[in-house]
Amino acid sequence: MFKQLPGQKKLLLGLLITSSTAGFAHAEKIVVAHRGASGYLPEHSMEAKSMAYAMDVDYIEQDVVMTKDNFLVVLHDHYLDRVTNVAEVYPDRKRKDGRYYAIDFTLDEIKRLKMTEAFNLKDGEKTAVYARRFPIWKSDFKVHTLEEEIEMIQGLNTSTGKNIGIYPEVKAPWFHRKEGKDISVAVLKVLKKYGYTDKTDLVYFQSFDADELKRVKYELLPKFSMDIRLVQLMAETSWGETMQYVDGKPEAYNYDWMFKPGAMEIIAEYADGVGPWHPMVVAPESQKGKLVFTSLVKEAHQAGMQVHPYTFRLDEGKIPEYAQDFEELLDIFYNKADVDGVFTDFPDRAVDFLDAQKSS
């Protein structure tokens, strides 16, 4: 089961619509490979990205953080200790909170690390976050740069004749700013270098930070003569996904306004799409045969935006009880909820689902 939505449940209740009024077939549906084919190979490894490409996805996601020497590396977190052996290689480099931040290391130092499947650390023992995925510490994986990944994807586009897009996320711009680095500028420079400059290019630029997205929209894109598509990621305030510094102290950004009537129209002023957590689309109280949809998708579409919810997984306990299996879950979101795309760790299953639907 999914956790409830504390602090937002009342807001969502005001937006609920029944399954009988849910829309169908809004537009061409897409598949976004979440951190690559991360259900099969370590997340954000080049191997996971190559596998996702071979699965004929529409877009491949890149989470981006900065190094000490201003390189952009592809990692889900702005720290290294969740997917690498940094604690063994550089035991004295952790901060007071016990974490090893990518921004404290040069690219050369990070390249020396081994990367593996995501793990948890408890009582000195490392255990995989997902027990039945690629075994931790097997084979040999490395952290790579955003430019290296773009060059691989564009190279494959050339050699295969396909045209698969990229979906970068600037991670924690508030953190990078506090550390004296402008990650949005750095990412936009790389995108422009590789030809991603307008809305017809196969790129989505995403962030959880609404203020940063507005800055990108109104300040940075005009500065760089760019006009790419922007996506506002949606979170729960309690997650602390975005922080603001008030009188020098960090406070969690309040996302509650995004779930109130009229919010999609406000977001549409600066973004081309939204990326909600999927229980924000199909309410957690949904039951098999009795689905409860929020009005988020309908209102986003009315405002002219795309909706790409996250994250669809096959792992034990990750398929909601209202769906019999993964394919039914996809059917509920693609067809009944009418989302425009999904982020999934198992992109082959979503590609197969859409292909079967087109041929039926």
mmCIF file of C-alpha atoms in Angstrom:
data_model
loop_
_atom_site.group_PDB
_atom_site.id
_atom_site.type_symbol
_atom_site.label_atom_id
_atom_site.label_comp_id
_atom_site.label_asym_id
_atom_site.label_seq_id
_atom_site.Cartn_x
_atom_site.Cartn_y
_atom_site.Cartn_z
ATOM 1 C CA MET A 1 0.000 0.000 0.000
ATOM 2 C CA PHE A 2 1.062 3.584 -0.540
ATOM 3 C CA LYS A 3 1.501 5.916 2.378
ATOM 4 C CA GLN A 4 -1.194 8.503 2.865
ATOM 5 C CA LEU A 5 -0.720 12.097 1.835
ATOM 6 C CA PRO A 6 -0.396 13.978 5.160
ATOM 7 C CA GLY A 7 -1.104 17.652 4.871
ATOM 8 C CA GLN A 8 -2.499 17.258 1.378
ATOM 9 C CA LYS A 9 -5.314 14.776 1.832
ATOM 10 C CA LYS A 10 -7.890 17.482 2.486
ATOM 11 C CA LEU A 11 -6.653 19.418 -0.515
ATOM 12 C CA LEU A 12 -6.937 16.359 -2.725
ATOM 13 C CA LEU A 13 -10.399 15.481 -1.466
ATOM 14 C CA GLY A 14 -11.623 18.760 -2.891
ATOM 15 C CA LEU A 15 -10.288 17.776 -6.310
ATOM 16 C CA LEU A 16 -11.642 14.245 -6.588
ATOM 17 C CA ILE A 17 -13.621 13.044 -9.570
ATOM 18 C CA THR A 18 -15.063 9.587 -10.133
ATOM 19 C CA SER A 19 -13.784 7.050 -12.618
ATOM 20 C CA SER A 20 -16.971 7.436 -14.642
ATOM 21 C CA THR A 21 -15.924 10.969 -15.648
ATOM 22 C CA ALA A 22 -12.243 10.252 -16.246
ATOM 23 C CA GLY A 23 -10.945 11.081 -19.718
ATOM 24 C CA PHE A 24 -9.525 8.798 -22.356
ATOM 25 C CA ALA A 25 -6.723 8.980 -24.936
ATOM 26 C CA HIS A 26 -5.567 12.597 -24.588
ATOM 27 C CA ALA A 27 -2.600 12.360 -26.959
ATOM 28 C CA GLU A 28 0.343 10.245 -28.044
ATOM 29 C CA LYS A 29 1.639 8.475 -24.945
ATOM 30 C CA ILE A 30 5.315 8.278 -24.019
ATOM 31 C CA VAL A 31 7.591 6.118 -21.883
ATOM 32 C CA VAL A 32 10.325 7.721 -19.790
ATOM 33 C CA ALA A 33 13.080 5.378 -18.597
ATOM 34 C CA HIS A 34 13.413 6.338 -14.931
ATOM 35 C CA ARG A 35 17.173 6.519 -14.254
ATOM 36 C CA GLY A 36 17.498 4.227 -17.276
ATOM 37 C CA ALA A 37 16.348 0.616 -17.194
ATOM 38 C CA SER A 38 16.943 0.782 -13.451
ATOM 39 C CA GLY A 39 14.797 -2.232 -12.671
ATOM 40 C CA TYR A 40 17.433 -4.406 -14.365
ATOM 41 C CA LEU A 41 20.793 -2.629 -13.933
ATOM 42 C CA PRO A 42 22.111 -0.119 -11.357
ATOM 43 C CA GLU A 43 20.305 3.209 -11.642
ATOM 44 C CA HIS A 44 21.994 5.873 -13.750
ATOM 45 C CA SER A 45 24.741 3.520 -14.868
ATOM 46 C CA MET A 46 25.662 3.875 -18.521
ATOM 47 C CA GLU A 47 24.679 0.243 -18.900
ATOM 48 C CA ALA A 48 21.159 0.972 -17.600
ATOM 49 C CA LYS A 49 20.873 3.826 -20.086
ATOM 50 C CA SER A 50 22.038 1.627 -22.976
ATOM 51 C CA MET A 51 19.525 -1.052 -22.041
ATOM 52 C CA ALA A 52 16.734 1.519 -21.858
ATOM 53 C CA TYR A 53 17.700 2.813 -25.287
ATOM 54 C CA ALA A 54 17.509 -0.702 -26.731
ATOM 55 C CA MET A 55 14.001 -1.016 -25.273
ATOM 56 C CA ASP A 56 12.804 1.766 -27.616
ATOM 57 C CA VAL A 57 11.752 4.199 -24.915
ATOM 58 C CA ASP A 58 10.841 7.769 -25.849
ATOM 59 C CA TYR A 59 13.008 9.534 -23.268
ATOM 60 C CA ILE A 60 15.801 8.601 -20.878
ATOM 61 C CA GLU A 61 16.087 10.450 -17.567
ATOM 62 C CA GLN A 62 19.256 12.049 -16.188
ATOM 63 C CA ASP A 63 19.423 13.317 -12.591
ATOM 64 C CA VAL A 64 22.247 15.845 -12.502
ATOM 65 C CA VAL A 65 24.505 17.094 -9.689
ATOM 66 C CA MET A 66 27.771 19.068 -9.697
ATOM 67 C CA THR A 67 31.284 18.124 -8.640
ATOM 68 C CA LYS A 68 33.828 20.255 -6.803
ATOM 69 C CA ASP A 69 35.493 21.121 -10.117
ATOM 70 C CA ASN A 70 32.187 22.055 -11.817
ATOM 71 C CA PHE A 71 31.504 18.915 -13.863
ATOM 72 C CA LEU A 72 27.940 17.619 -14.163
ATOM 73 C CA VAL A 73 27.577 13.992 -13.102
ATOM 74 C CA VAL A 74 24.522 11.762 -13.339
ATOM 75 C CA LEU A 75 23.394 10.701 -9.867
ATOM 76 C CA HIS A 76 19.989 10.609 -8.237
ATOM 77 C CA ASP A 77 21.237 12.193 -5.031
ATOM 78 C CA HIS A 78 23.687 15.017 -4.422
ATOM 79 C CA TYR A 79 25.606 12.638 -2.190
ATOM 80 C CA LEU A 80 27.565 9.519 -3.122
ATOM 81 C CA ASP A 81 27.142 7.091 -0.244
ATOM 82 C CA ARG A 82 23.886 5.481 -1.438
ATOM 83 C CA VAL A 83 25.304 3.927 -4.627
ATOM 84 C CA THR A 84 29.121 3.928 -4.364
ATOM 85 C CA ASN A 85 31.987 2.710 -2.180
ATOM 86 C CA VAL A 86 32.965 6.276 -1.273
ATOM 87 C CA ALA A 87 33.017 5.481 2.453
ATOM 88 C CA GLU A 88 35.738 2.877 1.899
ATOM 89 C CA VAL A 89 37.820 4.880 -0.589
ATOM 90 C CA TYR A 90 37.559 8.268 1.126
ATOM 91 C CA PRO A 91 36.596 7.500 4.765
ATOM 92 C CA ASP A 92 37.614 10.937 6.053
ATOM 93 C CA ARG A 93 35.644 12.992 3.513
ATOM 94 C CA LYS A 94 32.161 12.831 5.027
ATOM 95 C CA ARG A 95 30.433 15.911 6.383
ATOM 96 C CA LYS A 96 29.109 16.330 9.908
ATOM 97 C CA ASP A 97 25.849 14.690 8.916
ATOM 98 C CA GLY A 98 27.760 11.551 7.896
ATOM 99 C CA ARG A 99 27.109 11.942 4.179
ATOM 100 C CA TYR A 100 29.594 12.136 1.330
ATOM 101 C CA TYR A 101 28.544 14.927 -1.015
ATOM 102 C CA ALA A 102 29.423 14.835 -4.713
ATOM 103 C CA ILE A 103 30.191 18.548 -4.563
ATOM 104 C CA ASP A 104 33.130 17.840 -2.212
ATOM 105 C CA PHE A 105 34.863 15.611 -4.775
ATOM 106 C CA THR A 106 36.504 16.226 -8.124
ATOM 107 C CA LEU A 107 35.369 14.309 -11.173
ATOM 108 C CA ASP A 108 38.621 12.356 -11.159
ATOM 109 C CA GLU A 109 38.018 11.288 -7.563
ATOM 110 C CA ILE A 110 34.447 10.240 -8.333
ATOM 111 C CA LYS A 111 35.601 8.257 -11.367
ATOM 112 C CA ARG A 112 37.743 6.145 -9.044
ATOM 113 C CA LEU A 113 34.686 4.896 -7.201
ATOM 114 C CA LYS A 114 32.705 1.752 -7.856
ATOM 115 C CA MET A 115 28.992 2.287 -8.401
ATOM 116 C CA THR A 116 26.377 -0.322 -7.622
ATOM 117 C CA GLU A 117 22.672 -0.947 -7.121
ATOM 118 C CA ALA A 118 21.160 1.388 -4.510
ATOM 119 C CA PHE A 119 21.588 0.114 -0.964
ATOM 120 C CA ASN A 120 20.623 0.912 2.612
ATOM 121 C CA LEU A 121 23.159 1.010 5.420
ATOM 122 C CA LYS A 122 22.052 -0.175 8.849
ATOM 123 C CA ASP A 123 24.274 -1.322 11.726
ATOM 124 C CA GLY A 124 27.204 -1.453 9.337
ATOM 125 C CA GLU A 125 25.406 -3.809 6.945
ATOM 126 C CA LYS A 126 24.615 -2.865 3.349
ATOM 127 C CA THR A 127 21.412 -4.294 1.943
ATOM 128 C CA ALA A 128 19.890 -3.654 -1.467
ATOM 129 C CA VAL A 129 16.910 -1.305 -1.561
ATOM 130 C CA TYR A 130 15.223 -3.746 -3.949
ATOM 131 C CA ALA A 131 16.139 -7.306 -3.040
ATOM 132 C CA ARG A 132 15.430 -8.910 -6.428
ATOM 133 C CA ARG A 133 17.254 -6.407 -8.616
ATOM 134 C CA PHE A 134 20.843 -6.498 -9.848
ATOM 135 C CA PRO A 135 23.023 -7.772 -6.959
ATOM 136 C CA ILE A 136 25.023 -5.084 -5.170
ATOM 137 C CA TRP A 137 28.774 -4.937 -5.854
ATOM 138 C CA LYS A 138 28.598 -7.366 -8.765
ATOM 139 C CA SER A 139 30.265 -6.460 -12.072
ATOM 140 C CA ASP A 140 31.851 -3.021 -12.582
ATOM 141 C CA PHE A 141 29.887 0.228 -12.894
ATOM 142 C CA LYS A 142 31.050 3.842 -12.769
ATOM 143 C CA VAL A 143 29.563 7.303 -12.356
ATOM 144 C CA HIS A 144 29.571 9.245 -15.632
ATOM 145 C CA THR A 145 29.016 12.826 -16.756
ATOM 146 C CA LEU A 146 25.952 14.349 -18.370
ATOM 147 C CA GLU A 147 27.962 15.055 -21.505
ATOM 148 C CA GLU A 148 29.116 11.442 -21.749
ATOM 149 C CA GLU A 149 25.534 10.234 -21.556
ATOM 150 C CA ILE A 150 24.225 12.717 -24.093
ATOM 151 C CA GLU A 151 26.996 11.738 -26.492
ATOM 152 C CA MET A 152 26.090 8.073 -26.106
ATOM 153 C CA ILE A 153 22.377 8.713 -26.707
ATOM 154 C CA GLN A 154 23.051 10.972 -29.685
ATOM 155 C CA GLY A 155 25.574 8.488 -31.008
ATOM 156 C CA LEU A 156 22.988 5.720 -30.821
ATOM 157 C CA ASN A 157 20.470 7.977 -32.527
ATOM 158 C CA THR A 158 22.959 8.259 -35.380
ATOM 159 C CA SER A 159 23.881 4.590 -35.563
ATOM 160 C CA THR A 160 20.342 3.216 -35.183
ATOM 161 C CA GLY A 161 18.325 5.872 -36.973
ATOM 162 C CA LYS A 162 16.085 6.317 -33.927
ATOM 163 C CA ASN A 163 15.457 9.623 -32.198
ATOM 164 C CA ILE A 164 15.273 9.066 -28.449
ATOM 165 C CA GLY A 165 15.131 12.106 -26.189
ATOM 166 C CA ILE A 166 16.601 13.139 -22.854
ATOM 167 C CA TYR A 167 14.847 14.212 -19.653
ATOM 168 C CA PRO A 168 17.355 15.890 -17.299
ATOM 169 C CA GLU A 169 16.525 16.976 -13.753
ATOM 170 C CA VAL A 170 18.570 19.588 -11.922
ATOM 171 C CA LYS A 171 18.917 18.145 -8.453
ATOM 172 C CA ALA A 172 18.623 20.410 -5.418
ATOM 173 C CA PRO A 173 19.433 23.763 -7.058
ATOM 174 C CA TRP A 174 18.946 25.362 -3.636
ATOM 175 C CA PHE A 175 21.792 23.202 -2.252
ATOM 176 C CA HIS A 176 24.119 23.985 -5.156
ATOM 177 C CA ARG A 177 23.366 27.696 -4.817
ATOM 178 C CA LYS A 178 24.273 27.582 -1.122
ATOM 179 C CA GLU A 179 27.555 25.908 -2.142
ATOM 180 C CA GLY A 180 28.271 28.702 -4.633
ATOM 181 C CA LYS A 181 27.341 26.827 -7.815
ATOM 182 C CA ASP A 182 24.654 27.558 -10.410
ATOM 183 C CA ILE A 183 23.613 24.123 -11.605
ATOM 184 C CA SER A 184 20.812 25.371 -13.874
ATOM 185 C CA VAL A 185 23.187 27.550 -15.878
ATOM 186 C CA ALA A 186 25.647 24.668 -16.148
ATOM 187 C CA VAL A 187 22.981 22.244 -17.409
ATOM 188 C CA LEU A 188 21.534 24.714 -19.902
ATOM 189 C CA LYS A 189 24.999 25.372 -21.339
ATOM 190 C CA VAL A 190 25.460 21.644 -21.924
ATOM 191 C CA LEU A 191 22.014 21.284 -23.491
ATOM 192 C CA LYS A 192 22.686 24.166 -25.848
ATOM 193 C CA LYS A 193 26.102 22.738 -26.736
ATOM 194 C CA TYR A 194 24.436 19.521 -27.869
ATOM 195 C CA GLY A 195 21.653 21.197 -29.824
ATOM 196 C CA TYR A 196 18.734 21.122 -27.392
ATOM 197 C CA THR A 197 17.457 24.678 -27.726
ATOM 198 C CA ASP A 198 13.721 24.801 -28.430
ATOM 199 C CA LYS A 199 10.405 23.077 -27.826
ATOM 200 C CA THR A 200 10.698 20.947 -30.969
ATOM 201 C CA ASP A 201 13.841 19.266 -29.594
ATOM 202 C CA LEU A 202 13.441 16.016 -27.689
ATOM 203 C CA VAL A 203 14.251 17.322 -24.242
ATOM 204 C CA TYR A 204 12.330 18.049 -21.057
ATOM 205 C CA PHE A 205 14.043 20.068 -18.301
ATOM 206 C CA GLN A 206 12.552 19.141 -14.929
ATOM 207 C CA SER A 207 12.879 20.336 -11.341
ATOM 208 C CA PHE A 208 11.063 20.138 -8.013
ATOM 209 C CA ASP A 209 12.070 23.748 -7.359
ATOM 210 C CA ALA A 210 9.283 26.055 -8.573
ATOM 211 C CA ASP A 211 11.245 29.248 -7.983
ATOM 212 C CA GLU A 212 14.180 27.842 -9.943
ATOM 213 C CA LEU A 213 11.938 26.795 -12.845
ATOM 214 C CA LYS A 214 10.533 30.329 -12.989
ATOM 215 C CA ARG A 215 14.087 31.662 -13.053
ATOM 216 C CA VAL A 216 14.916 29.278 -15.903
ATOM 217 C CA LYS A 217 11.786 30.300 -17.797
ATOM 218 C CA TYR A 218 11.994 34.065 -17.402
ATOM 219 C CA GLU A 219 15.711 34.735 -16.971
ATOM 220 C CA LEU A 220 17.976 31.932 -18.168
ATOM 221 C CA LEU A 221 16.232 30.675 -21.301
ATOM 222 C CA PRO A 222 16.034 34.181 -22.802
ATOM 223 C CA LYS A 223 19.654 34.783 -21.791
ATOM 224 C CA PHE A 224 20.801 31.706 -23.715
ATOM 225 C CA SER A 225 18.339 32.168 -26.605
ATOM 226 C CA MET A 226 16.632 28.904 -25.697
ATOM 227 C CA ASP A 227 13.010 27.844 -25.347
ATOM 228 C CA ILE A 228 12.942 24.217 -24.227
ATOM 229 C CA ARG A 229 10.068 22.459 -22.465
ATOM 230 C CA LEU A 230 9.993 22.728 -18.666
ATOM 231 C CA VAL A 231 8.351 20.327 -16.209
ATOM 232 C CA GLN A 232 7.330 21.118 -12.641
ATOM 233 C CA LEU A 233 7.859 18.071 -10.450
ATOM 234 C CA MET A 234 5.402 17.770 -7.576
ATOM 235 C CA ALA A 235 6.219 16.535 -4.101
ATOM 236 C CA GLU A 236 4.881 16.395 -0.581
ATOM 237 C CA THR A 237 6.085 19.179 1.653
ATOM 238 C CA SER A 238 7.046 16.598 4.306
ATOM 239 C CA TRP A 239 9.651 15.041 1.989
ATOM 240 C CA GLY A 240 11.867 18.131 2.206
ATOM 241 C CA GLU A 241 12.578 17.779 -1.514
ATOM 242 C CA THR A 242 13.113 21.525 -1.886
ATOM 243 C CA MET A 243 14.502 23.727 0.875
ATOM 244 C CA GLN A 244 14.440 27.470 1.310
ATOM 245 C CA TYR A 245 16.761 29.419 3.542
ATOM 246 C CA VAL A 246 14.988 31.881 5.813
ATOM 247 C CA ASP A 247 17.311 33.965 8.005
ATOM 248 C CA GLY A 248 20.023 31.422 7.232
ATOM 249 C CA LYS A 249 17.945 28.440 8.365
ATOM 250 C CA PRO A 250 16.581 25.785 5.987
ATOM 251 C CA GLU A 251 12.823 25.340 5.735
ATOM 252 C CA ALA A 252 10.930 22.891 3.542
ATOM 253 C CA TYR A 253 9.230 24.513 0.556
ATOM 254 C CA ASN A 254 5.449 24.277 0.921
ATOM 255 C CA TYR A 255 3.936 22.386 -2.033
ATOM 256 C CA ASP A 256 0.358 22.535 -0.763
ATOM 257 C CA TRP A 257 -0.609 25.306 -3.196
ATOM 258 C CA MET A 258 -0.038 22.965 -6.126
ATOM 259 C CA PHE A 259 -3.027 20.852 -5.075
ATOM 260 C CA LYS A 260 -5.567 23.658 -4.809
ATOM 261 C CA PRO A 261 -8.071 24.614 -7.516
ATOM 262 C CA GLY A 262 -6.466 26.824 -10.150
ATOM 263 C CA ALA A 263 -2.919 25.642 -9.406
ATOM 264 C CA MET A 264 -2.424 24.072 -12.824
ATOM 265 C CA GLU A 265 -3.186 27.378 -14.524
ATOM 266 C CA ILE A 266 -0.522 29.063 -12.399
ATOM 267 C CA ILE A 267 2.069 26.365 -13.160
ATOM 268 C CA ALA A 268 1.231 26.539 -16.875
ATOM 269 C CA GLU A 269 2.457 30.133 -16.921
ATOM 270 C CA TYR A 270 6.048 28.913 -16.525
ATOM 271 C CA ALA A 271 5.992 25.163 -17.300
ATOM 272 C CA ASP A 272 4.919 22.879 -20.129
ATOM 273 C CA GLY A 273 4.107 19.928 -17.930
ATOM 274 C CA VAL A 274 3.881 18.505 -14.421
ATOM 275 C CA GLY A 275 5.402 15.406 -12.887
ATOM 276 C CA PRO A 276 3.258 14.251 -9.957
ATOM 277 C CA TRP A 277 3.788 11.276 -7.652
ATOM 278 C CA HIS A 278 1.253 8.780 -8.998
ATOM 279 C CA PRO A 279 -0.961 8.692 -5.878
ATOM 280 C CA MET A 280 -1.598 12.361 -6.658
ATOM 281 C CA VAL A 281 -3.390 11.186 -9.820
ATOM 282 C CA VAL A 282 -5.158 8.032 -8.635
ATOM 283 C CA ALA A 283 -6.024 8.580 -4.991
ATOM 284 C CA PRO A 284 -4.630 6.119 -2.388
ATOM 285 C CA GLU A 285 -8.129 5.201 -1.202
ATOM 286 C CA SER A 286 -8.880 3.662 -4.611
ATOM 287 C CA GLN A 287 -9.978 0.042 -4.608
ATOM 288 C CA LYS A 288 -10.190 -2.599 -7.286
ATOM 289 C CA GLY A 289 -13.188 -1.699 -9.417
ATOM 290 C CA LYS A 290 -13.689 1.558 -7.520
ATOM 291 C CA LEU A 291 -11.011 3.957 -8.721
ATOM 292 C CA VAL A 292 -10.876 7.504 -7.428
ATOM 293 C CA PHE A 293 -9.187 10.055 -9.669
ATOM 294 C CA THR A 294 -8.139 13.542 -8.685
ATOM 295 C CA SER A 295 -8.776 16.349 -11.143
ATOM 296 C CA LEU A 296 -5.032 16.992 -11.572
ATOM 297 C CA VAL A 297 -4.761 15.528 -15.085
ATOM 298 C CA LYS A 298 -7.949 17.141 -16.321
ATOM 299 C CA GLU A 299 -6.935 20.565 -15.014
ATOM 300 C CA ALA A 300 -3.374 20.231 -16.322
ATOM 301 C CA HIS A 301 -4.689 19.368 -19.784
ATOM 302 C CA GLN A 302 -7.125 22.270 -19.693
ATOM 303 C CA ALA A 303 -4.132 24.501 -18.934
ATOM 304 C CA GLY A 304 -2.277 23.052 -21.942
ATOM 305 C CA MET A 305 0.243 20.962 -20.003
ATOM 306 C CA GLN A 306 1.495 17.388 -20.234
ATOM 307 C CA VAL A 307 1.323 15.039 -17.215
ATOM 308 C CA HIS A 308 4.121 12.504 -16.587
ATOM 309 C CA PRO A 309 3.683 10.812 -13.179
ATOM 310 C CA TYR A 310 6.386 8.857 -11.325
ATOM 311 C CA THR A 311 7.435 6.094 -10.513
ATOM 312 C CA PHE A 312 6.005 2.812 -11.835
ATOM 313 C CA ARG A 313 7.719 -0.279 -10.453
ATOM 314 C CA LEU A 314 7.265 -4.043 -10.560
ATOM 315 C CA ASP A 315 8.986 -4.722 -7.248
ATOM 316 C CA GLU A 316 7.177 -6.412 -4.383
ATOM 317 C CA GLY A 317 4.657 -4.097 -2.762
ATOM 318 C CA LYS A 318 4.981 -1.424 -5.468
ATOM 319 C CA ILE A 319 1.845 -2.248 -7.455
ATOM 320 C CA PRO A 320 -1.171 -0.675 -5.726
ATOM 321 C CA GLU A 321 -3.882 -3.040 -4.537
ATOM 322 C CA TYR A 322 -6.397 -1.502 -6.917
ATOM 323 C CA ALA A 323 -4.481 -2.976 -9.891
ATOM 324 C CA GLN A 324 -4.268 -6.701 -10.567
ATOM 325 C CA ASP A 325 -0.855 -6.432 -12.214
ATOM 326 C CA PHE A 326 1.573 -3.972 -13.798
ATOM 327 C CA GLU A 327 -0.238 -3.915 -17.124
ATOM 328 C CA GLU A 328 -3.552 -3.082 -15.477
ATOM 329 C CA LEU A 329 -1.779 -0.315 -13.571
ATOM 330 C CA LEU A 330 -0.507 1.094 -16.875
ATOM 331 C CA ASP A 331 -3.981 0.837 -18.383
ATOM 332 C CA ILE A 332 -5.450 2.758 -15.460
ATOM 333 C CA PHE A 333 -2.969 5.594 -15.838
ATOM 334 C CA TYR A 334 -2.544 5.780 -19.606
ATOM 335 C CA ASN A 335 -6.189 5.253 -20.537
ATOM 336 C CA LYS A 336 -8.481 5.965 -17.594
ATOM 337 C CA ALA A 337 -6.481 8.707 -15.886
ATOM 338 C CA ASP A 338 -5.314 9.864 -19.351
ATOM 339 C CA VAL A 339 -1.724 10.747 -18.426
ATOM 340 C CA ASP A 340 0.619 11.582 -21.282
ATOM 341 C CA GLY A 341 3.548 9.447 -20.136
ATOM 342 C CA VAL A 342 4.973 7.569 -17.181
ATOM 343 C CA PHE A 343 8.342 7.306 -15.482
ATOM 344 C CA THR A 344 9.148 3.641 -14.951
ATOM 345 C CA ASP A 345 12.080 1.504 -13.806
ATOM 346 C CA PHE A 346 10.823 -1.236 -16.145
ATOM 347 C CA PRO A 347 10.431 0.649 -19.435
ATOM 348 C CA ASP A 348 10.202 -2.459 -21.612
ATOM 349 C CA ARG A 349 6.891 -3.362 -20.000
ATOM 350 C CA ALA A 350 5.437 0.086 -20.705
ATOM 351 C CA VAL A 351 6.751 0.065 -24.291
ATOM 352 C CA ASP A 352 5.229 -3.391 -24.860
ATOM 353 C CA PHE A 353 1.933 -2.229 -23.347
ATOM 354 C CA LEU A 354 1.656 0.775 -25.662
ATOM 355 C CA ASP A 355 2.775 -1.250 -28.691
ATOM 356 C CA ALA A 356 0.092 -3.874 -27.991
ATOM 357 C CA GLN A 357 -2.485 -1.136 -27.589
ATOM 358 C CA LYS A 358 -1.575 0.449 -30.939
ATOM 359 C CA SER A 359 -1.790 -2.880 -32.773
ATOM 360 C CA SER A 360 -5.094 -3.971 -31.243
#
